[in-house]
Each structure stands twice: as C-alpha cells, then as structure tokens.
Short mmCIF file of C-alpha atoms in Angstrom, two decimals:
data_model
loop_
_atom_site.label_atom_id
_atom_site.label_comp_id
_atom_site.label_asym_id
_atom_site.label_seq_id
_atom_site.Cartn_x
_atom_site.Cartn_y
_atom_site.Cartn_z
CA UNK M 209 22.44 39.16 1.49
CA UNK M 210 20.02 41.50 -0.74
CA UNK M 211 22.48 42.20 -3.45
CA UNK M 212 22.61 40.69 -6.97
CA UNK M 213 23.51 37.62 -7.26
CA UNK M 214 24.44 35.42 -9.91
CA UNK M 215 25.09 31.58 -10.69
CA UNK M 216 27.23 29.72 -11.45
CA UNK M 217 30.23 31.93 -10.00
CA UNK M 218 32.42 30.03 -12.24
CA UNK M 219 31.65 28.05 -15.68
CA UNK M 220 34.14 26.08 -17.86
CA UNK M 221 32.45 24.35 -21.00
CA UNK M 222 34.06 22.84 -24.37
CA UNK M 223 33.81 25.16 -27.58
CA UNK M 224 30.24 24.44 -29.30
CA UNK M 225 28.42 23.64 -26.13
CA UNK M 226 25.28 25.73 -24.84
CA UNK M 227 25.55 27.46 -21.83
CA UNK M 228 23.28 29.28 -19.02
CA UNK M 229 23.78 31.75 -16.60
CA UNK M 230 21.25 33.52 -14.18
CA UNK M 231 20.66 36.78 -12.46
CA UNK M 232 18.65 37.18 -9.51
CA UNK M 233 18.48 41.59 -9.19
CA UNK M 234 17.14 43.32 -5.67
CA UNK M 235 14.06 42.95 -5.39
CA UNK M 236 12.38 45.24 -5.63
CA UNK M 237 14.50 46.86 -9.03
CA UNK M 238 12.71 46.50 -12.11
CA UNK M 239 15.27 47.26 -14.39
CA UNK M 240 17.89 44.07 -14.96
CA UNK M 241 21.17 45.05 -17.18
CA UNK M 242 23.46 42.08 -18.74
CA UNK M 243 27.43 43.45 -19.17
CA UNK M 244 30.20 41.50 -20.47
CA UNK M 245 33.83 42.28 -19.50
CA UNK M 246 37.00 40.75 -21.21
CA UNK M 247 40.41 40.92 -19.42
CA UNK M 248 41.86 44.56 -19.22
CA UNK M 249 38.61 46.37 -20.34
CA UNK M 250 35.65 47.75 -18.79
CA UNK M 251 32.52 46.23 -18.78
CA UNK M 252 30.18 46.17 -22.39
CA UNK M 253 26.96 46.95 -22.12
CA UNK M 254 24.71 44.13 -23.25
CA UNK M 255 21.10 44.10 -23.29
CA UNK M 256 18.58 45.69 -20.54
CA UNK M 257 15.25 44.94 -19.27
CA UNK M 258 12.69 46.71 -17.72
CA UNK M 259 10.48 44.73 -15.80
CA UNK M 260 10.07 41.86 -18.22
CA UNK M 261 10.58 44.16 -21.61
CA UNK M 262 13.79 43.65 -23.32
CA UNK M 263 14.14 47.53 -24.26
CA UNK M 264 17.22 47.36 -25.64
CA UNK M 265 20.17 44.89 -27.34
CA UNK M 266 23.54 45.89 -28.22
CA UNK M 267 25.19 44.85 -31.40
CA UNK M 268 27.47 42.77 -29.61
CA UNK M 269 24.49 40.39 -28.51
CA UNK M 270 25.11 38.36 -31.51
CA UNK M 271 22.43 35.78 -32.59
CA UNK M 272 24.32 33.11 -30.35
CA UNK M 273 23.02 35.22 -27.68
CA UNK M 274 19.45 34.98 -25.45
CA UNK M 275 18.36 36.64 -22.51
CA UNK M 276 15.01 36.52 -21.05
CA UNK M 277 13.66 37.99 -17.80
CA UNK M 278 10.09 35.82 -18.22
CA UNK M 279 8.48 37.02 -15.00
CA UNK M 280 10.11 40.39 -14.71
CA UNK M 281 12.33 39.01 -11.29
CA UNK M 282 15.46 37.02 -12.04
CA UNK M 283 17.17 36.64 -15.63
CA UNK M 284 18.90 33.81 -17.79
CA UNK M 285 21.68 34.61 -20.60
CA UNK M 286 22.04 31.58 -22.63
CA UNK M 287 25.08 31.08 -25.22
CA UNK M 288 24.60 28.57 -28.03
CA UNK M 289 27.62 27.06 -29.55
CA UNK M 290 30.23 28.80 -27.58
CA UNK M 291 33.61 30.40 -28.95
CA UNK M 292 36.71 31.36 -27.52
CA UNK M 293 35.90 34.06 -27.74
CA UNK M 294 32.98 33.98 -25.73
CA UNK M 295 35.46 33.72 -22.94
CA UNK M 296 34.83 36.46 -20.17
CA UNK M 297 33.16 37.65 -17.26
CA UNK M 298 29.56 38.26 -17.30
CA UNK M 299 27.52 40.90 -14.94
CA UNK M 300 24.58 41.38 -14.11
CA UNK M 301 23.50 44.55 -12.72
CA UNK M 302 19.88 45.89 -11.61
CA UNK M 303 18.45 49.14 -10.56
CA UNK M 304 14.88 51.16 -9.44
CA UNK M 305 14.89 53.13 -12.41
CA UNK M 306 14.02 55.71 -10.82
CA UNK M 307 15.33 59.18 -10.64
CA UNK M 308 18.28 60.84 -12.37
CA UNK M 309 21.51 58.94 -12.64
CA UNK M 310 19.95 56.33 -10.43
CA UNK M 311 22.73 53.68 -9.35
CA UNK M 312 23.21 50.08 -10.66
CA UNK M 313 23.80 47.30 -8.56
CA UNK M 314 26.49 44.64 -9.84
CA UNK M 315 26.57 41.24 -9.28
CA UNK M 316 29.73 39.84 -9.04
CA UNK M 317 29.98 38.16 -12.61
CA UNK M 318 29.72 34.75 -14.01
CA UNK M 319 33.11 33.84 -15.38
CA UNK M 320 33.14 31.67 -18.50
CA UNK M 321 36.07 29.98 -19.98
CA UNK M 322 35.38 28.10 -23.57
CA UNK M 323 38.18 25.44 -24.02
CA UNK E 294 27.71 57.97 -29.39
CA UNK E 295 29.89 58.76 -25.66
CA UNK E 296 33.37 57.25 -25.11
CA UNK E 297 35.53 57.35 -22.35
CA UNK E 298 39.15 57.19 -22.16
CA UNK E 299 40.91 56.50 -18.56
CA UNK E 300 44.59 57.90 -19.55
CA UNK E 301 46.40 55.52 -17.23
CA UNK E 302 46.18 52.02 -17.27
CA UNK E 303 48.37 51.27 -14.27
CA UNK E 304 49.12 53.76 -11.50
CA UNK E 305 51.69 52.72 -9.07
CA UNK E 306 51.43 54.95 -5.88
CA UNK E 307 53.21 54.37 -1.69
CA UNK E 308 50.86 54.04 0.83
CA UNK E 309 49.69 57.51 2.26
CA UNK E 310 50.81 59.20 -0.93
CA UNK E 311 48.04 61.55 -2.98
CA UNK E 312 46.53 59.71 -5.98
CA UNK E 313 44.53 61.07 -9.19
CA UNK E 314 42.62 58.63 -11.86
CA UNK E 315 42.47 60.67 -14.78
CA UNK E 316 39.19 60.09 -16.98
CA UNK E 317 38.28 62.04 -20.14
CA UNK E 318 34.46 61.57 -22.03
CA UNK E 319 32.86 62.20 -25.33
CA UNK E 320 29.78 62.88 -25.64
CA UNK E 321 27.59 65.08 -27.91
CA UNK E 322 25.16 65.90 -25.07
CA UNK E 323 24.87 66.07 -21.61
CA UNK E 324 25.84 62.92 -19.59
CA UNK E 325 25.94 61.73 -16.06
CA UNK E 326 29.29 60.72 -14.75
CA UNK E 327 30.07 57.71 -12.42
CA UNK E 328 33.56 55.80 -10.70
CA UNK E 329 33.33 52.29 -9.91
CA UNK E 330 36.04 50.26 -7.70
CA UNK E 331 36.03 46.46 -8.42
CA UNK E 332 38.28 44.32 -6.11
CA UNK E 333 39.52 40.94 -7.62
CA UNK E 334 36.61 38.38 -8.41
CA UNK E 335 34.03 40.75 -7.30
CA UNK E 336 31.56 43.19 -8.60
CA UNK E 337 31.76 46.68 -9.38
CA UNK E 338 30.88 48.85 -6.65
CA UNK E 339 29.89 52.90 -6.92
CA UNK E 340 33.05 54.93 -5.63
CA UNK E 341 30.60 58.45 -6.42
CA UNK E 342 28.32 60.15 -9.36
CA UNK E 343 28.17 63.32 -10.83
CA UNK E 344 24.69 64.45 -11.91
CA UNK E 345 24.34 67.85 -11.50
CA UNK E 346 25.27 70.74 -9.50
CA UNK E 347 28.69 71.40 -7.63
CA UNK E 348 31.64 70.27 -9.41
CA UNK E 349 32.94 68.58 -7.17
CA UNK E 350 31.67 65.30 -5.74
CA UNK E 351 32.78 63.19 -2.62
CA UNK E 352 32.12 59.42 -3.07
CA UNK E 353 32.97 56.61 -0.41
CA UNK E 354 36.42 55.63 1.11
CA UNK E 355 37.81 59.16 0.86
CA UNK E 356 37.31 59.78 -2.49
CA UNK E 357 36.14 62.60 -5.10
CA UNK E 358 36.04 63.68 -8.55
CA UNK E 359 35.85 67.11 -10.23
CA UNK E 360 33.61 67.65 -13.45
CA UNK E 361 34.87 69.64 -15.69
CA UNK E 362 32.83 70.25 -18.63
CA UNK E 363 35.31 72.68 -20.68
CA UNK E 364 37.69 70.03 -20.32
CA UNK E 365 35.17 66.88 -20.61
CA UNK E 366 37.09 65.48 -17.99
CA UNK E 367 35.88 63.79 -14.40
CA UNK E 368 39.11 62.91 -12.48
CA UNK E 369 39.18 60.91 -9.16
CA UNK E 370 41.31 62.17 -6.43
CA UNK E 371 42.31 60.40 -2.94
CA UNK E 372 44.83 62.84 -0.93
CA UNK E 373 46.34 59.71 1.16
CA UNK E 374 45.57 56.19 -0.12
CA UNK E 375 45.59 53.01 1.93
CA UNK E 376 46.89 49.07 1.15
CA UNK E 377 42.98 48.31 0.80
CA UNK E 378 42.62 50.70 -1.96
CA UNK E 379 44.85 48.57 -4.38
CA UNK E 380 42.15 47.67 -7.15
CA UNK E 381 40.96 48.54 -10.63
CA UNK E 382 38.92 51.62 -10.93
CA UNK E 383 36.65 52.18 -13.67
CA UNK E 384 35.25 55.48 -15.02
CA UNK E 385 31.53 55.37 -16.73
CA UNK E 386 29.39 57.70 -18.39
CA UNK E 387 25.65 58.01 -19.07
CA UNK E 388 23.44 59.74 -21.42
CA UNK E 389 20.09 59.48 -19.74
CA UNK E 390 18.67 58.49 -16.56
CA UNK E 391 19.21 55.02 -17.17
CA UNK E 392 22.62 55.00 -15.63
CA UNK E 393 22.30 51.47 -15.77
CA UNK E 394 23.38 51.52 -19.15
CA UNK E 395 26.34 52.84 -19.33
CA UNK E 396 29.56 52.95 -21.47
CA UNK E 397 32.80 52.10 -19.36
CA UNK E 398 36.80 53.31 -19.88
CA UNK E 399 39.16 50.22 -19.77
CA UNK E 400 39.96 50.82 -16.14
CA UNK E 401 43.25 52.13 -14.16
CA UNK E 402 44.88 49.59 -11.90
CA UNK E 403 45.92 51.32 -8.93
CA UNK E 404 48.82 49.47 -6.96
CA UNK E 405 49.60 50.80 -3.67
CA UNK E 406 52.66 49.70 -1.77
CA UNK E 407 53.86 49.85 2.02
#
C-alpha cells in the first residue's frame, strides 16, 4: 500500500498525559498537511510542511501542540498535557505540490480519546 | 478569509433515486473547489475538483458538481445512487494552489436505503 499512513489507528490516554502520533506521506510528496476533525464537522486545517519547512500554523495549534517533519519524509504531532477537548480524529494528508489545485492524499486519521 | 457552508446536514435518499449535496463558499477571491467522500473510520477520498474551465465537472462513482460563480455555489449531483454510496460527503475550498490546505463545510450525511 503507497498511501498515507498513520499510527497508532487508535489512541486512548488519561487527561494530562503526552501523546504522539505519526505520518508517513507518499513518497515521493513533499508537502505533509496535519487536520483535526471533531464529531459532525469537517476537517481543521492544522499546520503544513513543505519538505521539512513548517510554512504555516493555524491558530488552533495551541502551544500544547508540536509537529515536526525532521527529515522532510514522515511526521510526528505531539500533544502535551492533553484535554478533553483534545479528543478527535487526526489526519494527515500529503501532496506533490505541484500544479494547480493539486490533490491531497488522506490518511485515515489517528483517533484520540482523552479520559 | 473563505467559508463554506454545506446546507444539509443529513440527506435521506431510496436507492436509485437522484441526489444533490448542496455547498455554498465565501471567498473574496478566486478559489479552487473540491468534494471529498469519507466512509466510516477511513480517510477522505477526492469525489472531483473544480479548477478552471467548464462548469461542470465529473468526479468518480458517477458523480459531478456545477460551479457557479454568480451563485458561489458548487453542488454535487448523482442521478441514481447506490447502497455503497451511504457516507459523509464533505465540500472544500482553496485559495491557492496549495489545495492541501484547505477549509472544509461540516459535511452532509447521505443515507441511502433499499
């Protein structure tokens, strides 16, 4: 399988734990994208890389939040001290980059539950 | 700043019936328009993508959309759904070429029964 792919599938972890998730993209896509989707919305853009350049975070990425991409392939988005709130499924997506409206690829999602 | 608003949360439809997913934008420039399907516990997946040209664009599984940029509106049309089409459709919009980043509607749920 040469899609996305992301682990864990699943995570459950107590309220003020750190947690870890990782993205492995196509290939041969440079540009990695981190969403977060809550039940009964769409997906929320999160932060992107391009190659191993974080270009760009969105407010939401609170200071809680860390993602690195350290050798421009796969990805980690770490959570310190997790909330209940933190509670949803996570995607990763990747694409070339190249082109107009070029396509994403999706993963499909880390789920997190904060008890 | 774009927005999108999908105008039906839930659309109950029979099996070989015609469908539409209605999906309106806001944006103060051009975007780039996209439909995504995601089946339970699984990824999103590109239905079709409106970029440029014709109006009206033919995506995968039978499905299309028509731009319209008086109305800033990008509906999704099936003219006979199936079972296997029972899933949560999201519409998406993008501002530049990064269509990777892109802001999503809240998704329609669209139930189809025998």
């Amino acid at each position: 399988d040469t899609g996305v792919s992301q682990d864990p599938r699943h995570k459950i972890t107590k309220r003020g734990q750190n947690v870890t998730f990782r993205c492995d993209p196509i290939s041969e896509h440079n540009r990695l994208y981190w969403y977060r989707q809550t039940l009964g919305q769409g997906p929320e853009f999160l932060t992107y890389f391009q190659n191993e350049a974080q270009l760009e975070k969105s407010r939401l990425l609170s200071d809680r939040f860390s993602a690195e991409r350290p050798k421009g392939s796969f990805s980690t988005l770490e959570i310190q001290r997790t909330e209940q709130g933190d509670s949803a499924m996570y995607l990763c997506a990747s694409s070339t980059g190249q082109g107009l409206g070029t396509e994403a690829f999706f993963g499909q999602g880390t789920r997190l539950t904060v008890v | 700043a774009q927005s999108v608003t999908q105008l039906d949360s839930q659309v109950p439809v029979f099996e070989e019936a015609p469908v539409e997913l209605r999906c309106n934008y806001s944006s103060s420039v051009s975007v780039y328009l996209f439909w995504y399907v995601q089946y339970p516990n699984q990824g999103l997946q590109l239905l079709l993508k409106y970029l440029s040209g014709s109006t009206l664009v033919k995506g995968i599984n039978g499905f299309e959309a028509e731009f319209n940029k008086s109305q800033t509106s990008f509906h999704l049309r099936k003219p006979s759904v199936h079972i296997s089409d029972t899933a949560e459709y999201f519409c998406a919009v993008s501002r530049d070429t990064n269509a990777g980043k892109s802001t999503f509607g809240d998704g329609t749920t669209l139930t189809v029964k025998p």
